[in-house]
Amino acid sequence: MSSFTSSEHSKAARKLSIKPKPSITIHINNHYHSKVYTTGSEVAGYAAVSPQNDVRFDMLQIVLLGTTKTRIDAVNIPQATAHTFLKLVMPIPESSYPVPRIFEAGMTYTIPFTFVIPSTLTLNACSHPIANDAIQEHHVRLPPTLGSWEKDDFAPNMSRVEYVIKARAFRDDDSGASTKIIEAGREIRVLPAVPEDPPLSITKQDDLYVMSKTKALRKTILSPKSGKVTMTAQQPGAAVMSPDGQNISPTTVPLDLEFEPAAADAQPPKVTGVSAKVTAVTYFSAVGVSNFPNLKTWRRSFGAEGRGSYSGTASASTGPVGDVRWTRHLASEARRDSGYSSEGPSSSDSDNLLGDATATARAAAQPPKKKHKAQSPSATAPSVVDTARLQVPVRVPAHKKAFVPTFHSCIASRVYVLWVTVSLASGGATAHVTLAVPLQIGVASLPGVPNPGPTAMLSAQDSSVLNAEEELPPSFEEVEEADAQGYRYRRPSQSFERAGFGRGGAGGGVLPGYAEHECRRWTALTAMTAH
């Protein structure tokens, strides 16, 4: 026989007296678990409130929230940061509220909502100090969902990006303060449209990337060097994802090979294989980041403001590169054609001829030197180099991993590094040369939805500057004539700079290939508008 104490009786009474909380559920039309929303997608549905007891309320709110969350596991106290970059509030007309404002027991109340995924954020979403306007232009783009995909998206637990639809009811107390009485949320996955950005301005201080590397070649381990090969990469175009994230287009990495033989009869190496892998690097911070974290300053300030990074690597497939044909040049011609010279730049051909004539005259004036030893033919022969170009097709493994587009937000970023390795055979030995090039992953926009970019922040009046012929930069002769007349050429408008056109990238200079990129993008937009 069992008996209850007074304390047990009081606990049981409290359990019986607790009123069940009113239930609220969120229904999204045509939604399923793996559905992905992108720029311009409509998210529509309704919130259903089914209370078991009468519930008085004063206000009902349905919002779409976008939040970035980071966590820094510091030595003393972990730092957790949440940044709400998006808040869309669904207007609820007064006619939709019950009179009086009481959710009655046994009734079901439905409140419809409709949201559209925007192309950009407001400028208020990025209010911390930044190095230049190009940083802010990236920070007001929508970041993709991070850390909530069905497949591994290389995201650590310290960095998450979430989009949640929340429905909540508030009640005002006697003091006028609002208290949240019920709330429900439902997360959705967002993959915003991301345009192709101009190439990065990479310098030697950017140790995340290796754009060129030189390696000595030998026929055998004990044999002398047969020469050295230098491999230089150009930044590939963006790999573009479909709006649902299921497919990613391949990209091509241009590689330039240059072989400097140690002897005139040395033959260039044979390309025996090409392989690639991709590394996803996620940066996260406890405070707003003022620069691009993948360039220069991230490691120098690591730990000062609570920052961290996490990387994951996956193999990438490469296509056939075809037959590699080497072309032999004189070393001076090859360097002049490629735009660089190890002996320094030359001003003009006339200066070279003048220098050669002066050197010849000086040599003739010197008394002849006694020859101690005959020089070999290879020593007197002009130096030569062999050059070749490879086009390496690369496809990232979208069927194995969940890739998100390259993005930079206020406290989190995602960039990709593409490692390309070329195997070279010289005699009986094999050498491997590996480069680390930046890979941008973009997302295509839905049909009829313009792709967001730097010009999205321009007004119609400001954008006309791009097409106005009279606003083009003056020629060199015009500038000299204007200076002579005391005329000062006016600088571009402020809105022109804020869109990222007036300033350079993280390095402060003009990004390479920017004008060509904008021309292609504006041509595509013009063709789309014409149709």
Coordinates of C-alpha atoms in Angstrom, one line a residue, residues 37-244:
Y37 CA 14.6 29.6 -51.4
T38 CA 16.6 32.2 -53.4
T39 CA 16.5 35.8 -54.3
G40 CA 12.9 36.7 -55.4
S41 CA 11.4 33.5 -54.0
E42 CA 8.0 33.9 -52.3
V43 CA 7.5 32.4 -48.9
A44 CA 3.8 32.3 -48.2
G45 CA 1.7 30.4 -45.7
Y46 CA -0.2 31.0 -42.5
A47 CA 0.2 30.7 -38.7
A48 CA -2.5 28.7 -36.9
V49 CA -3.3 29.3 -33.2
S50 CA -5.2 26.6 -31.4
P51 CA -5.5 27.4 -27.6
Q52 CA -6.8 25.0 -25.1
N53 CA -7.8 27.9 -22.8
D54 CA -8.8 31.4 -23.4
V55 CA -5.7 33.6 -24.0
R56 CA -5.9 37.4 -23.9
F57 CA -3.3 39.2 -26.1
D58 CA -2.7 42.6 -27.5
M59 CA -0.5 42.2 -30.5
L60 CA 0.4 39.4 -33.0
Q61 CA 3.6 39.5 -35.0
I62 CA 4.9 37.3 -37.9
V63 CA 8.5 38.0 -39.0
L64 CA 11.2 36.6 -41.2
L65 CA 14.5 36.8 -39.4
G66 CA 18.0 36.4 -40.7
T67 CA 20.6 35.9 -38.0
T68 CA 24.3 35.2 -38.0
K69 CA 25.7 33.4 -34.9
T70 CA 29.3 33.0 -33.9
R71 CA 31.1 31.6 -30.9
I72 CA 34.7 32.1 -29.9
D73 CA 36.0 29.6 -27.4
A74 CA 38.3 32.0 -25.5
V75 CA 40.5 30.9 -22.7
N76 CA 38.5 32.6 -20.0
I77 CA 35.0 33.1 -21.2
P78 CA 33.5 31.9 -24.5
Q79 CA 32.1 34.8 -26.6
A80 CA 28.8 34.2 -28.3
T81 CA 27.6 36.8 -30.8
A82 CA 24.3 37.0 -32.7
H83 CA 23.8 39.6 -35.5
T84 CA 20.3 40.0 -36.9
F85 CA 20.9 41.3 -40.4
L86 CA 17.3 40.8 -41.7
K87 CA 13.9 41.5 -40.2
L88 CA 10.9 41.5 -42.4
V89 CA 7.6 42.1 -40.5
M90 CA 4.3 41.0 -42.0
P91 CA 1.7 43.7 -41.7
I92 CA -1.4 42.4 -40.0
P93 CA -4.5 44.6 -40.5
E94 CA -6.8 45.4 -37.6
S95 CA -9.6 43.6 -39.3
S96 CA -7.8 40.3 -38.9
Y97 CA -7.8 40.5 -35.1
P98 CA -10.6 39.0 -33.1
V99 CA -12.8 41.3 -31.1
P100 CA -12.1 41.2 -28.2
R101 CA -8.5 40.2 -28.6
I102 CA -8.9 36.8 -27.0
F103 CA -7.9 33.5 -28.4
E104 CA -10.9 31.4 -27.3
A105 CA -10.4 27.7 -26.3
G106 CA -11.4 25.2 -28.9
M107 CA -11.1 27.6 -31.7
T108 CA -8.4 27.8 -34.5
Y109 CA -7.2 31.1 -35.7
T110 CA -5.2 31.4 -39.0
I111 CA -3.2 34.4 -39.9
P112 CA -1.8 34.5 -43.5
F113 CA 1.7 35.8 -44.3
T114 CA 3.7 36.4 -47.5
F115 CA 7.5 37.2 -47.7
V116 CA 9.8 37.7 -50.7
I117 CA 13.5 37.0 -50.3
P118 CA 15.2 40.4 -51.0
S119 CA 18.2 41.0 -53.2
T120 CA 20.1 43.2 -50.7
L121 CA 20.0 44.3 -47.2
T122 CA 19.6 47.9 -45.9
L123 CA 22.6 49.9 -45.0
N124 CA 21.6 49.7 -41.4
A125 CA 22.5 46.0 -41.5
C126 CA 26.2 47.0 -41.5
S127 CA 26.9 49.8 -39.0
H128 CA 30.3 49.0 -37.7
P129 CA 33.6 50.6 -39.0
I130 CA 34.8 49.4 -42.3
A131 CA 38.0 49.9 -44.4
N132 CA 36.2 51.0 -47.6
D133 CA 32.9 51.0 -49.4
A134 CA 33.6 47.7 -51.1
I135 CA 33.5 46.0 -47.8
Q136 CA 30.1 47.4 -47.0
E137 CA 28.8 46.4 -50.4
H138 CA 29.6 42.8 -49.6
H139 CA 28.2 43.1 -46.0
V140 CA 24.8 44.3 -47.3
R141 CA 24.4 41.2 -49.5
L142 CA 22.3 38.3 -48.1
P143 CA 24.5 35.5 -46.7
P144 CA 23.4 31.9 -47.5
T145 CA 22.2 29.5 -44.9
L146 CA 25.2 28.0 -43.1
G147 CA 25.3 24.9 -40.9
S148 CA 21.8 23.6 -41.6
W149 CA 22.1 21.7 -44.9
E150 CA 21.4 18.0 -45.3
K151 CA 25.0 17.4 -46.5
D152 CA 28.2 18.6 -45.0
D153 CA 28.7 22.3 -45.8
F154 CA 32.2 22.6 -44.1
A155 CA 30.6 24.9 -41.5
P156 CA 31.9 24.6 -37.9
N157 CA 29.6 24.9 -34.8
M158 CA 31.2 28.3 -34.2
S159 CA 29.5 29.9 -37.2
R160 CA 25.9 29.6 -38.3
V161 CA 23.5 31.6 -40.5
E162 CA 19.8 31.0 -40.0
Y163 CA 16.6 32.1 -41.6
V164 CA 13.5 31.6 -39.5
I165 CA 9.8 32.5 -39.8
K166 CA 8.5 33.3 -36.3
A167 CA 4.9 33.9 -35.1
R168 CA 4.5 35.3 -31.7
A169 CA 1.8 37.0 -29.5
F170 CA 2.4 39.7 -26.9
R171 CA 0.4 41.0 -23.9
D172 CA 0.8 44.4 -22.4
D173 CA 0.9 44.6 -18.6
D174 CA -0.2 47.5 -16.4
S175 CA 3.1 49.3 -16.9
G176 CA 2.8 49.2 -20.7
A177 CA 5.6 46.7 -21.2
S178 CA 5.0 43.9 -23.7
T179 CA 5.4 40.3 -22.6
K180 CA 5.7 37.4 -25.1
I181 CA 3.2 34.8 -24.3
I182 CA 3.4 32.4 -27.2
E183 CA 5.9 31.9 -30.0
A184 CA 6.7 29.4 -32.7
G185 CA 9.4 29.3 -35.4
R186 CA 10.2 27.4 -38.6
E187 CA 13.5 27.5 -40.3
I188 CA 13.9 27.7 -44.1
R189 CA 17.1 27.4 -46.2
V190 CA 18.1 30.4 -48.3
L191 CA 20.6 30.4 -51.2
P192 CA 20.6 34.0 -52.4
A193 CA 21.7 34.9 -56.0
V194 CA 25.4 35.9 -56.0
P195 CA 27.0 37.6 -59.0
E196 CA 30.5 37.0 -60.2
D197 CA 32.9 39.5 -58.6
P198 CA 36.1 40.9 -60.1
P199 CA 39.3 39.0 -59.6
L200 CA 41.1 39.6 -56.3
S201 CA 44.2 41.8 -56.1
I202 CA 46.6 39.3 -54.6
T203 CA 50.0 40.3 -53.3
K204 CA 52.8 38.4 -51.6
Q205 CA 51.2 39.3 -48.2
D206 CA 48.2 37.2 -49.0
D207 CA 49.6 33.9 -47.8
L208 CA 46.3 32.0 -48.3
Y209 CA 47.0 31.9 -52.0
V210 CA 50.0 30.8 -54.1
M211 CA 49.7 32.0 -57.6
S212 CA 53.2 31.1 -58.8
K213 CA 55.9 28.6 -57.9
T214 CA 59.3 27.6 -59.2
K215 CA 60.9 24.2 -58.9
A216 CA 64.2 22.7 -60.0
L217 CA 64.1 19.6 -62.2
R218 CA 66.6 16.7 -62.3
K219 CA 66.7 13.6 -64.5
T220 CA 67.7 11.5 -61.5
I221 CA 68.2 12.1 -57.8
L222 CA 72.0 12.3 -58.2
S223 CA 72.2 14.0 -61.5
P224 CA 72.7 17.8 -61.8
K225 CA 69.8 20.1 -62.4
S226 CA 68.4 20.0 -65.9
G227 CA 66.6 23.3 -65.5
K228 CA 63.8 24.9 -63.5
V229 CA 60.1 25.2 -64.2
T230 CA 57.9 28.0 -63.1
M231 CA 54.1 27.5 -63.0
T232 CA 51.9 30.6 -62.8
A233 CA 48.1 30.5 -62.5
Q234 CA 45.5 33.1 -63.5
Q235 CA 42.3 33.4 -61.4
P236 CA 39.6 31.2 -62.9
G237 CA 36.0 32.3 -63.5
A238 CA 33.4 31.7 -60.9
A239 CA 31.7 28.3 -60.6
V240 CA 28.0 29.1 -60.7
M241 CA 25.4 27.1 -58.7
S242 CA 21.8 26.5 -59.8
P243 CA 19.3 28.4 -57.6
D244 CA 18.4 25.1 -55.8

